[in-house]
Amino acid sequence: MRILPPGRWTAATACAAVTGIAAGLVWSPDRTWAAMLMASYGLLGLGLGGLFFIALNDACGATWAVALRRIPEAMVSVLPFGAAGLALVFAIHPSIYPWMAHAEHFTGFKGFWLSPGFFLGRAAVYVSLWLLFATGIIRASRAQDRSDHPSLATRRTALSVSFVVVFAFSFWLASFDWIMSLEPHWYSTIFGIYNFAGLFTSTLAVVILLVLRLGASGVLRGVVRAEHLHDLGKLLFAFSVFWMYIWFSQYMLIWYSNLPEEAVYFVRRQTGWWRSLFYLNVLLNWAVPFALLLPKTAKLDRRLAWAAVVVLAGRVLDLYLMVRPAVVSGGPSFGVWEAAPFLLAGVVFVVVFARAFRRASPVPLGDPWLAESRSYHG
Amino acid sequence: MSRSLVVGSFENGEDILSAARAARVAGLTIVDTYTPYAVHGLDTAMGLAPSRLSWVCLVAGLTGAILKLWFEWWTAVVDWPVNVGGKPDNSLPAFVPITFEVMVLFAGLATVGALFAVARLWPGRRRPALVPRTTDDRFALVIEQTSAEETTARVRALFEEHRAVAVTEHVDEGRTCGRGQTAMKALNVVLALALLAAIGANAALDRDPAVPARDYLPEMAYSLAAESYAADPAFGSGGVLQVPPDGTIARGASPLHYLATPADALRAGLELSAPPIDQQALRRGATLFQTFCAICHGDTGVGNGPVVARGFPPPVSLLAPHARDMKDGQIFHVLTYGQLNMPPYASQIDAVDRWRIVAYVRQLQGSQQP
């Protein structure tokens, strides 16, 4: 089975990306660090999204995706790498956050919340919690391959239910900390859900691309069925609409009340060239996938893959729009300094995923619902 | 027209699925299936064409969205433009939520309506259940006997091969009334009577206003803080609300010593003078004028606002000599205390903003001929 492109290509791409980043840190540190933040946060999101995908299915007793579960399971392995990228930004370039650089000063509770020590402590708590749940859930799943003890399934359900709750709170706060505090005077309580919507939509897009690839030519040939693709397609469609719904909820309330301290966020993103990107974001994340995936047949043919690719491009743009205007003044620009971190994140994803996927059997053999997932009617 | 039917009852969804597939392969005519819940995959097994309901849904949804968008635009831009917080009349974001709701409403109702129409279901129509237990735990597959040679035995064998628990024969005479119907009618009458009785009993209840009803969440009705108009236990005299000493003025307020009379308006004209106004303040004055005054006086001040178009007695033109000759302080007095048909604005617009409006009125007068 081949998931990876030939080794030398991978190595060459990784080298190019690392060189690009190094050069960027010398010549255009602000832009490069901003892109590092986006790429790490996006990579971490894919790992976290994979875990949430498993937990969501387990928590509501859904069995359809059991046969594909090793894919999101392997995706979880990229979580620590995303976290490492973030740690790099926090450690070497904390001044990306104006309050860290003492350009902004807050008092009272906000001052306490946005203090370097507490910020780093919180980040450590979030990531450890996620890793703890990831280990627990995946271990139980792997253990099922060797033992058919029913307690394993129960343990997975219990862990998954708790994770969903923990994830909701922790990721919400994490998005406040890591992204929203780039503009510390601006706040939006819905920002956490907005970030979750992007995280999960992009996760679904990646899961779909991997399912298509592994199902067409890889080890999952014969396991992946039209029913699976149809259901994944419906989820992608639904969550793209969900993203739009949340995007609009955030936008409309701020637009309507038009309070200066809230509206700045959108004013900044609607001036000059930012304006076109602002609307492109809506096209890529919602309008195009919506139109593509509306017919039933679209979820069963090439249009599914195209929709997934468009959503992924939309995710990159969405992250760019959240981070970049806050960090670097002036109009938008996308060049080597932005491409290199994303390229590196892509290489890391592919390599880490491939290794993790090979480490266990490609389908969860011991799961009592495997047969159901292999034969259900959608 | 009557036709004879063979009905096989099955115990679970898997059995009826395989039986339906086999029946199609054998070239039998499947009339319908009856199941207690939607069995996934049964539509393909029966060979049903993709449902056309989704088209009804799409078309109705689009129709609803377009109609509503048009209606929003018509009310907000054409028929009754009102300046809301300085936003343009034609503001798409404000139209989106209601457009979305109406789209969903149209799509939902039309789809359900179309489903009922296609399935020929309407109030009062009843179809006898061939196998009553399909509403509970049985799955029935109905096959039509097309020709004389098509022996029941063949169908029976196929059913039994797929673990049918019962095979029965029926003749469908196209009747739509079943037994049980009288019982249902009686039940409806009883329910209607019960509803009437409940309404009557409710109306007849003796509601004594002196007896308090049951309180849920009393914290909301009975405040812990003292009520403003209650007697104050601490002060004894007066109430919780104390009378302020003479000469008290509200924070930030500067009192005006005028009455709402023409004479005092003239006096205000002599005594008050406008504070200096810069460009930004003038722009604010313009926005306020659009928001508060233009509905009567019109955008230019000639007195042709939308309210006037609907029969409100037209105000005098602000560009006429009378208004031009008014002193700033006099206009300020009009805004503050009103004048005949024009209501006072002191409670809605503070003094600083009123002066800005005065400045804008002056600008209007300067830039246009009467």
XYZ file of C-alpha atoms in Angstrom:
748
model
C 0.000 0.000 0.000
C 1.183 3.511 -0.797
C -0.126 6.546 0.958
C 3.016 8.561 0.675
C 4.575 9.913 -2.470
C 8.086 8.471 -2.956
C 10.399 9.264 -0.040
C 12.754 11.596 -1.850
C 9.884 13.815 -2.961
C 8.634 14.078 0.581
C 12.096 14.872 1.843
C 12.674 17.433 -0.891
C 9.394 19.192 -0.185
C 10.092 19.243 3.544
C 13.564 20.710 2.917
C 12.154 23.365 0.616
C 9.503 24.290 3.166
C 11.981 24.502 6.034
C 14.341 26.629 3.928
C 11.437 28.872 3.010
C 10.512 29.323 6.649
C 14.104 30.014 7.681
C 14.494 32.609 4.942
C 11.159 34.100 5.867
C 12.172 34.467 9.505
C 15.159 36.494 8.363
C 13.571 38.644 5.677
C 9.977 38.960 6.689
C 9.555 37.698 10.225
C 6.085 39.170 10.830
C 4.512 37.536 7.831
C 6.260 34.234 8.442
C 5.282 34.046 12.102
C 1.694 34.867 11.243
C 1.669 32.023 8.730
C 3.325 29.701 11.262
C 0.517 30.449 13.670
C -2.172 29.753 11.060
C -0.553 26.578 9.765
C 0.074 25.128 13.245
C -3.405 25.996 14.395
C -4.847 24.418 11.239
C -2.746 21.270 11.638
C -3.732 20.954 15.286
C -7.325 21.411 14.183
C -7.140 18.392 11.884
C -5.882 16.180 14.718
C -8.440 17.504 17.128
C -11.159 17.255 14.497
C -10.285 13.607 13.887
C -10.662 12.895 17.582
C -13.942 14.764 17.697
C -15.208 12.786 14.698
C -14.534 9.498 16.510
C -15.947 10.779 19.784
C -19.086 12.125 18.155
C -19.836 8.792 16.491
C -19.095 6.847 19.658
C -21.077 9.191 21.857
C -24.258 8.878 19.842
C -23.846 5.194 19.110
C -23.405 5.733 15.365
C -22.046 2.651 13.653
C -21.872 3.657 9.998
C -18.322 4.994 10.136
C -16.795 2.165 12.176
C -15.142 0.616 9.129
C -13.399 3.918 8.369
C -12.437 4.764 11.925
C -8.734 4.058 11.541
C -8.502 7.115 9.273
C -9.559 9.737 11.850
C -7.652 7.719 14.446
C -4.444 8.130 12.487
C -5.216 11.802 11.937
C -5.156 12.355 15.692
C -1.396 11.694 15.611
C -0.789 15.097 14.042
C -2.222 16.855 17.109
C 1.090 17.042 19.021
C 2.842 18.379 15.915
C 0.351 21.195 15.575
C 0.769 21.902 19.270
C 4.545 21.956 18.836
C 4.210 24.534 16.084
C 2.100 26.717 18.343
C 4.589 26.261 21.183
C 7.327 27.476 18.847
C 5.376 30.647 18.110
C 4.590 31.248 21.799
C 8.183 30.651 22.850
C 10.145 32.492 20.173
C 7.770 35.163 18.964
C 5.308 35.902 21.769
C 5.098 39.537 20.652
C 2.711 38.402 17.912
C 0.167 39.028 20.683
C 0.092 42.765 21.387
C -0.623 42.214 25.058
C 2.461 39.997 25.377
C 4.556 42.721 23.802
C 3.118 45.184 26.354
C 1.828 47.239 23.471
C -1.535 46.875 25.171
C -2.085 46.865 28.844
C -5.108 45.476 30.619
C -6.113 45.604 34.243
C -8.469 43.586 36.382
C -9.684 40.173 35.287
C -8.678 40.712 31.674
C -5.196 41.673 32.738
C -4.990 38.494 34.752
C -6.416 36.341 31.948
C -4.043 37.802 29.377
C -0.873 37.411 31.407
C 1.929 35.356 29.847
C 2.185 32.773 32.631
C -1.499 32.038 32.813
C -1.765 31.983 29.026
C 0.946 29.338 28.682
C -0.447 27.363 31.616
C -3.866 27.276 30.015
C -2.442 26.181 26.681
C -0.604 23.346 28.447
C -3.826 22.281 30.160
C -5.848 22.234 26.935
C -3.276 20.245 25.005
C -2.687 17.754 27.809
C -6.404 17.177 28.189
C -6.754 16.524 24.472
C -3.755 14.192 24.384
C -5.066 12.340 27.427
C -8.410 11.680 25.795
C -6.764 10.877 22.467
C -4.588 8.216 24.091
C -7.483 6.765 26.054
C -9.916 6.535 23.164
C -7.444 5.220 20.614
C -5.928 2.747 23.024
C -9.322 1.281 23.760
C -9.999 1.028 20.050
C -6.686 -0.728 19.369
C -7.229 -3.055 22.321
C -10.445 -4.209 20.688
C -8.363 -5.671 17.871
C -6.940 -8.164 20.332
C -9.776 -8.720 22.755
C -13.515 -8.816 22.348
C -14.229 -7.882 25.931
C -17.418 -5.758 25.948
C -16.015 -3.414 28.587
C -13.757 -1.906 25.916
C -16.706 -0.584 23.930
C -18.265 0.823 27.103
C -15.025 2.505 28.036
C -14.792 4.098 24.596
C -18.323 5.456 24.871
C -17.678 6.892 28.345
C -14.425 8.537 27.219
C -16.041 9.880 24.073
C -18.988 11.430 25.868
C -16.668 13.157 28.338
C -14.375 14.285 25.561
C -17.179 15.969 23.645
C -17.978 18.090 26.699
C -14.350 18.830 27.550
C -13.596 19.648 23.922
C -16.472 22.110 23.692
C -15.171 24.192 26.594
C -11.457 23.834 26.057
C -11.434 24.490 22.331
C -13.708 27.457 22.795
C -11.259 29.013 25.232
C -8.275 27.976 23.122
C -9.658 29.839 20.112
C -10.146 32.915 22.326
C -6.602 32.644 23.622
C -4.691 31.829 20.483
C -6.581 33.670 17.788
C -8.996 36.207 19.223
C -6.425 37.720 21.575
C -4.405 38.801 18.532
C -6.832 41.726 18.624
C -7.314 41.924 22.375
C -9.796 44.799 22.368
C -12.189 42.986 20.098
C -14.334 40.169 21.329
C -17.125 37.984 20.049
C -18.616 35.260 22.206
C -19.522 33.138 19.196
C -15.896 33.046 18.045
C -15.374 29.584 19.571
C -18.215 27.991 17.617
C -17.074 29.788 14.516
C -13.629 28.257 14.923
C -15.158 24.864 15.646
C -17.214 25.081 12.456
C -14.064 25.674 10.405
C -12.174 22.957 12.249
C -14.788 20.290 11.719
C -15.616 21.181 8.116
C -11.947 20.976 7.167
C -11.594 17.709 9.097
C -14.468 16.204 7.146
C -12.898 17.375 3.887
C -9.617 15.670 4.770
C -11.378 12.495 5.918
C -13.228 12.377 2.597
C -10.071 12.822 0.552
C -8.316 10.092 2.541
C -11.288 7.736 2.274
C -11.402 8.289 -1.475
C -7.691 7.690 -1.856
C -7.422 4.652 0.403
C -10.660 3.253 -0.976
C -9.729 3.617 -4.628
C -6.234 2.267 -4.639
C -5.292 1.368 -1.134
C -6.011 -1.020 1.641
C -9.585 0.087 2.098
C -10.643 -1.081 -1.350
C -13.795 -3.110 -0.830
C -14.318 -1.617 2.604
C -15.320 1.880 1.483
C -18.836 1.756 0.047
C -21.034 4.232 -1.743
C -23.060 4.462 1.466
C -20.018 5.770 3.358
C -19.260 8.407 0.755
C -22.876 9.456 0.612
C -22.992 9.920 4.376
C -19.651 11.728 4.527
C -20.836 13.960 1.704
C -23.995 14.792 3.619
C -21.933 15.673 6.690
C -19.612 17.901 4.669
C -22.608 19.616 3.110
C -24.275 20.083 6.485
C -21.196 21.458 8.199
C -20.410 23.813 5.362
C -23.907 25.229 5.845
C -23.284 25.277 9.593
C -20.114 27.299 9.037
C -22.086 29.789 6.972
C -24.800 29.982 9.612
C -22.300 30.785 12.344
C -20.326 33.155 10.126
C -23.470 35.090 9.432
C -24.607 35.054 13.059
C -21.347 36.675 14.054
C -21.385 39.131 11.188
C -24.997 40.225 11.367
C -25.110 41.094 15.061
C -21.971 43.174 14.758
C -23.145 44.823 11.546
C -26.512 45.661 13.041
C -25.446 47.173 16.340
C -22.531 48.871 14.575
C -20.611 49.595 17.766
C -17.152 50.912 16.936
C -15.265 48.537 19.241
C -16.968 45.538 17.625
C -17.191 46.739 14.061
C -13.433 47.396 13.713
C -12.915 43.687 13.109
C -15.027 43.697 9.979
C -14.064 47.187 8.889
C -10.429 46.093 8.813
C -11.364 43.028 6.778
C -13.480 44.962 4.335
C -11.079 47.689 3.335
C -9.120 47.555 0.106
C -8.209 44.148 -1.250
C -9.302 42.487 1.969
C -12.845 43.015 0.800
C -12.542 40.578 -2.108
C -10.979 37.946 0.148
C -13.761 38.545 2.645
C -16.370 37.539 0.071
C -14.207 34.813 -1.440
C -14.194 33.211 2.008
C -17.971 32.835 1.875
C -17.788 31.464 -1.658
C -15.182 28.825 -0.862
C -16.529 27.682 2.459
C -20.191 27.717 1.610
C -21.525 28.773 -1.789
C -19.352 26.528 -3.966
C -19.583 23.355 -1.819
C -23.305 23.991 -1.372
C -23.963 24.222 -5.087
C -21.634 21.309 -5.832
C -23.027 18.911 -3.261
C -26.723 19.696 -3.487
C -27.754 16.768 -5.748
C -27.642 13.304 -4.241
C -25.522 11.937 -7.076
C -22.865 14.593 -6.447
C -21.957 12.924 -3.171
C -21.107 9.749 -5.061
C -18.921 11.062 -7.869
C -15.937 13.333 -8.444
C -17.808 16.389 -7.253
C -17.353 15.143 -3.687
C -13.570 15.331 -4.006
C -13.783 18.755 -5.607
C -15.999 20.055 -2.849
C -13.523 18.743 -0.270
C -10.624 20.489 -2.020
C -12.555 23.759 -2.220
C -13.436 23.547 1.467
C -9.775 23.018 2.334
C -8.766 26.065 0.322
C -11.534 27.915 2.136
C -10.132 26.809 5.477
C -6.708 28.240 4.661
C -8.313 31.510 3.589
C -10.500 31.591 6.693
C -7.459 31.193 8.955
C -5.625 33.813 6.929
C -8.484 36.269 7.373
C -8.649 35.646 11.100
C -4.932 36.040 11.755
C -3.213 38.089 9.122
C -4.983 41.472 9.283
C -4.432 41.448 13.041
C -0.706 40.838 12.797
C 0.590 42.589 9.694
C -0.739 45.972 8.650
C -1.427 46.819 5.031
C -3.110 44.828 2.314
C -3.143 41.062 1.861
C -0.224 39.254 0.277
C 0.496 35.575 -0.187
C 3.925 34.438 -1.225
C 6.722 32.124 -0.190
C 6.592 33.296 3.421
C 2.971 32.173 3.691
C 3.210 29.103 1.485
C 6.221 27.573 3.261
C 4.598 27.010 6.692
C 1.466 25.588 5.102
C 3.580 23.346 2.894
C 5.465 22.080 5.920
C 2.196 21.449 7.748
C 1.001 19.460 4.727
C 4.140 17.334 4.611
C 3.994 16.723 8.359
C 0.372 15.708 8.018
C 1.001 13.213 5.231
C 4.072 11.632 6.828
C 2.637 11.407 10.332
C -0.691 10.159 9.077
C 0.890 7.466 6.906
C 3.026 6.188 9.754
C 0.196 6.169 12.243
C -2.150 4.488 9.810
C 0.294 1.669 9.137
C 0.772 0.977 12.817
C -2.621 -0.724 13.271
C -4.864 -2.898 11.172
C -6.627 -0.730 8.551
C -10.070 -1.574 9.874
C -10.981 -1.964 13.562
C -11.257 -5.736 13.414
C -12.493 -6.228 16.945
C -15.238 -3.633 16.888
C -18.594 -5.377 17.346
C -20.185 -2.974 14.867
C -17.749 -3.547 12.034
C -20.093 -5.902 10.195
C -22.912 -3.387 10.513
C -20.762 -0.622 9.083
C -19.734 -2.839 6.184
C -23.280 -3.685 5.157
C -25.672 -0.929 6.269
C -28.044 0.760 3.871
C -27.877 4.570 3.870
C -61.309 -2.251 -11.081
C -60.346 -5.097 -8.843
C -57.058 -6.890 -8.664
C -55.897 -9.785 -6.596
C -52.976 -9.333 -4.296
C -50.643 -11.676 -2.478
C -49.246 -10.263 0.734
C -46.240 -11.649 2.551
C -45.521 -10.619 6.134
C -41.965 -10.607 7.401
C -40.433 -10.236 10.792
C -37.615 -7.836 10.071
C -36.221 -5.318 7.611
C -33.469 -7.576 6.285
C -35.982 -10.256 5.230
C -38.268 -7.890 3.384
C -35.239 -6.333 1.682
C -34.064 -9.658 0.307
C -37.617 -10.715 -0.580
C -38.207 -7.478 -2.482
C -34.956 -7.921 -4.394
C -35.829 -11.502 -5.260
C -39.331 -10.527 -6.347
C -37.909 -7.981 -8.756
C -35.442 -10.469 -10.169
C -38.325 -12.924 -10.650
C -40.188 -10.258 -12.602
C -43.105 -9.957 -10.200
C -45.049 -6.694 -9.911
C -44.453 -5.106 -6.523
C -47.489 -3.030 -5.592
C -46.107 -1.589 -2.381
C -44.451 -2.336 0.922
C -45.695 -1.501 4.396
C -43.220 -1.187 7.214
C -43.386 0.188 10.744
C -40.462 2.534 10.030
C -38.470 3.578 6.981
C -36.296 0.608 6.022
C -33.148 1.988 4.417
C -32.446 0.601 0.980
C -36.006 -0.618 0.404
C -36.617 2.008 -2.284
C -33.744 0.686 -4.393
C -34.736 -2.915 -3.663
C -38.258 -2.171 -4.913
C -36.868 -0.410 -7.967
C -38.413 2.958 -7.197
C -37.183 5.864 -9.283
C -35.491 8.699 -7.340
C -38.091 10.803 -5.581
C -39.149 13.962 -7.366
C -40.096 15.575 -4.079
C -36.625 17.114 -3.831
C -37.440 19.180 -6.917
C -40.621 20.435 -5.294
C -38.520 21.319 -2.273
C -35.909 23.170 -4.340
C -38.378 25.122 -6.445
C -40.623 26.036 -3.513
C -37.611 27.063 -1.422
C -36.245 29.302 -4.164
C -39.682 30.789 -4.769
C -40.065 31.576 -1.080
C -36.620 33.131 -0.877
C -37.086 35.283 -3.973
C -40.573 36.431 -2.983
C -39.431 37.351 0.494
C -36.349 39.188 -0.714
C -38.510 41.166 -3.091
C -41.037 41.905 -0.332
C -38.328 43.077 2.068
C -36.916 45.351 -0.596
C -40.372 46.689 -1.465
C -41.316 47.520 2.119
C -37.934 48.922 3.111
C -37.044 50.802 -0.050
C -40.211 51.540 -1.992
C -43.209 51.703 0.264
C -41.991 52.866 3.637
C -38.334 53.830 3.778
C -37.310 54.495 7.356
C -33.816 55.428 8.344
C -32.643 52.843 10.877
C -29.425 53.845 12.580
C -28.131 55.506 9.422
C -28.072 52.224 7.455
C -28.984 52.249 3.769
C -32.622 51.394 3.053
C -31.600 48.455 0.929
C -29.564 46.503 3.518
C -29.165 42.880 2.551
C -27.829 41.560 5.887
C -31.014 42.684 7.594
C -33.109 40.790 5.055
C -31.221 37.507 5.271
C -32.681 35.902 8.438
C -36.323 36.384 7.473
C -35.626 35.365 3.875
C -34.060 32.192 5.208
C -37.046 31.460 7.439
C -39.561 32.019 4.669
C -37.542 29.862 2.312
C -37.616 27.022 4.840
C -41.328 27.548 5.443
C -42.195 27.408 1.743
C -39.935 24.440 1.102
C -41.217 22.502 4.116
C -44.916 23.090 3.591
C -44.727 22.513 -0.151
C -42.812 19.264 0.256
C -45.215 17.868 2.842
C -48.177 19.072 0.783
C -46.776 17.487 -2.368
C -46.123 14.260 -0.488
C -49.725 14.123 0.674
C -50.961 14.883 -2.816
C -48.785 12.214 -4.426
C -49.716 9.664 -1.790
C -53.361 10.756 -2.105
C -53.746 11.408 1.562
C -56.234 13.961 2.673
C -58.436 14.402 5.734
C -61.105 11.744 5.906
C -59.406 9.393 3.491
C -58.777 5.980 4.916
C -57.040 2.997 3.494
C -57.635 -0.365 5.125
C -54.383 -1.824 6.415
C -53.757 -5.116 4.633
C -51.677 -6.338 7.525
C -52.613 -4.354 10.628
C -49.427 -5.335 12.400
C -47.329 -3.295 9.953
C -48.005 -0.407 12.288
C -46.224 -2.345 14.984
C -43.725 -5.077 14.195
C -44.478 -6.608 10.794
C -43.091 -5.840 7.337
C -45.469 -6.537 4.451
C -44.620 -6.957 0.773
C -47.578 -6.762 -1.628
C -47.389 -8.472 -5.029
C -50.000 -8.228 -7.774
C -51.090 -11.352 -9.607
C -50.906 -10.304 -13.203
C -52.136 -13.332 -15.145
C -54.025 -16.513 -14.483
C -50.953 -18.692 -14.889
C -49.138 -16.627 -12.296
C -49.971 -19.069 -9.604
C -50.036 -18.010 -6.070
C -47.867 -20.998 -5.344
C -44.896 -19.412 -7.049
C -45.148 -16.212 -5.033
C -45.801 -18.199 -1.908
C -42.629 -20.223 -2.474
C -40.587 -17.067 -2.963
C -41.977 -15.522 0.196
C -41.327 -18.616 2.228
C -37.798 -18.838 0.923
C -37.237 -15.420 2.499
C -38.652 -16.420 5.865
C -42.141 -14.933 5.524
C -44.184 -15.580 8.645
C -47.555 -15.371 6.898
C -48.835 -15.242 3.326
C -52.368 -14.017 2.676
C -54.460 -13.250 -0.398
C -56.635 -10.178 -0.870
C -58.851 -8.719 -3.524
C -58.443 -4.974 -3.871
C -61.680 -3.440 -5.093
C -60.384 0.071 -5.030
C -62.504 0.742 -1.968
C -60.997 3.281 0.332
C -63.207 2.719 3.366
C -62.264 0.193 5.948
C -63.986 -1.338 8.935
C -62.811 0.539 12.011
C -63.870 3.755 10.274
C -67.034 4.173 12.312
C -65.034 3.646 15.451
C -62.610 6.387 14.382
C -65.465 8.759 13.639
C -66.915 8.132 17.059
C -63.534 8.751 18.607
C -63.245 12.078 16.780
C -66.633 13.165 18.077
C -65.653 12.212 21.615
C -62.390 14.154 21.317
C -64.176 17.212 19.944
C -66.705 17.079 22.781
C -63.900 16.749 25.310
C -62.198 19.827 23.840
C -65.425 21.830 24.019
C -65.976 20.675 27.583
C -62.465 21.749 28.538
C -62.963 25.190 27.011
C -66.345 25.557 28.716
C -65.004 24.465 32.072
C -62.164 26.918 31.785
C -64.537 29.785 31.030
C -66.837 28.795 33.883
C -64.032 28.738 36.436
C -64.594 31.251 39.151
C -61.530 33.492 39.042
C -61.490 35.581 42.169
C -59.143 38.505 41.585
C -58.491 38.736 45.299
C -57.068 35.226 45.535
C -53.514 35.171 44.230
C -52.789 32.568 41.616
C -49.925 30.170 42.103
C -46.525 31.857 41.715
C -43.803 30.241 39.709
C -40.411 31.828 40.190
C -41.667 34.430 42.700
C -38.261 36.147 42.697
C -39.235 37.768 39.465
C -42.542 39.204 40.627
C -41.467 40.273 44.110
C -38.312 42.265 44.130
C -35.957 42.084 47.096
C -35.170 45.752 46.757
C -37.719 48.207 48.113
C -40.368 49.259 45.586
C -40.011 52.866 44.472
C -43.486 53.963 45.477
C -43.801 51.969 48.718
C -43.723 53.637 52.106
C -40.195 53.718 53.420
C -39.770 52.020 56.804
C -36.505 53.895 57.464
C -37.634 57.426 56.666
C -41.126 57.080 57.966
C -42.401 60.137 56.188
C -42.676 60.172 52.413
C -41.760 57.000 50.561
C -38.803 55.060 49.265
C -38.591 57.628 46.521
C -37.450 60.844 48.229
C -38.315 64.274 46.935
C -35.126 65.931 45.647
C -34.253 69.299 47.228
C -35.316 72.397 45.331
C -33.050 73.374 42.489
C -31.700 69.833 41.884
C -30.802 69.127 38.271
C -29.974 65.828 36.657
C -26.336 64.973 36.099
C -25.000 66.509 32.942
C -28.213 68.411 32.283
C -28.249 72.163 31.735
C -31.701 73.518 32.455
C -33.503 75.738 29.976
C -35.815 78.303 31.446
C -38.421 78.495 28.720
C -42.062 77.647 28.277
C -43.485 75.987 25.160
C -44.966 79.229 23.883
C -44.294 81.333 20.759
C -43.258 84.224 22.981
C -40.626 82.139 24.727
C -39.483 80.822 21.347
C -38.747 84.406 20.323
C -36.985 85.053 23.634
C -34.875 81.899 23.102
C -33.946 83.283 19.708
C -32.555 86.420 21.337
C -30.859 84.781 24.300
C -29.382 81.488 22.990
C -26.633 81.243 20.444
C -25.322 78.154 18.667
C -22.039 76.657 19.888
C -19.273 76.316 17.288
C -19.860 73.303 14.983
C -17.156 71.484 13.018
C -17.502 69.314 9.909
C -17.896 66.088 11.856
C -20.618 67.561 14.055
C -22.358 68.811 10.940
C -22.308 65.322 9.460
C -23.811 63.996 12.668
C -26.461 66.691 12.393
C -27.228 65.470 8.871
C -27.609 61.861 10.032
C -29.900 62.926 12.858
C -31.970 65.048 10.516
C -32.368 62.051 8.182
C -33.347 59.879 11.124
C -35.739 62.119 13.041
C -36.926 64.924 10.837
C -36.922 63.735 7.212
C -40.000 61.539 7.688
C -42.059 64.766 7.896
C -39.899 67.507 6.473
C -38.408 65.456 3.649
C -34.710 65.022 2.879
C -34.368 68.584 1.631
C -36.664 70.251 4.162
C -39.409 71.302 1.757
C -41.952 69.285 3.706
C -42.558 66.227 1.488
C -41.544 63.332 3.774
C -43.120 59.868 3.449
C -45.510 60.540 6.350
C -46.888 63.538 4.500
C -47.417 61.405 1.416
C -49.765 59.351 3.577
C -51.945 62.194 4.740
C -50.108 63.886 7.612
C -50.719 67.660 7.337
C -47.654 68.961 5.505
C -45.266 71.019 7.676
C -44.190 74.432 6.538
C -41.148 74.400 4.308
C -37.894 74.876 6.200
C -36.633 76.739 3.151
C -39.421 79.333 3.270
C -38.581 82.885 4.395
C -40.285 82.367 7.770
C -37.951 79.564 8.713
C -34.961 81.291 7.179
C -35.602 84.356 9.295
C -35.830 82.364 12.511
C -32.875 82.814 14.876
C -30.795 79.712 15.711
C -32.052 79.782 19.276
C -35.634 79.863 18.051
C -35.174 76.755 15.920
C -33.517 75.158 18.918
C -36.612 76.034 20.906
C -38.857 74.401 18.270
C -36.821 71.182 18.448
C -36.871 71.223 22.216
C -40.494 72.128 22.898
C -42.258 71.356 19.600
C -44.552 73.720 17.702
C -48.246 72.966 17.036
C -48.260 69.726 15.015
C -44.585 69.111 15.531
C -43.731 67.065 18.634
C -40.923 68.042 21.063
C -37.622 66.194 20.682
C -35.896 67.010 23.976
C -36.438 63.498 25.311
C -34.979 61.787 22.233
C -32.136 64.037 21.156
C -29.815 65.674 23.653
C -29.008 69.385 23.569
C -25.598 68.993 21.892
C -27.134 66.993 19.051
C -30.052 69.408 18.728
C -27.595 72.233 18.073
C -25.959 70.075 15.394
C -29.324 69.587 13.725
C -29.915 73.331 13.829
C -26.591 73.782 12.067
C -27.609 71.266 9.425
C -30.967 72.986 8.893
C -29.015 76.179 8.336
C -26.842 74.417 5.802
C -29.929 73.105 3.996
C -31.337 76.596 3.863
C -28.081 77.988 2.560
C -27.698 75.431 -0.201
C -31.193 75.538 -1.650
C -33.656 78.038 -2.960
C -37.190 78.001 -1.523
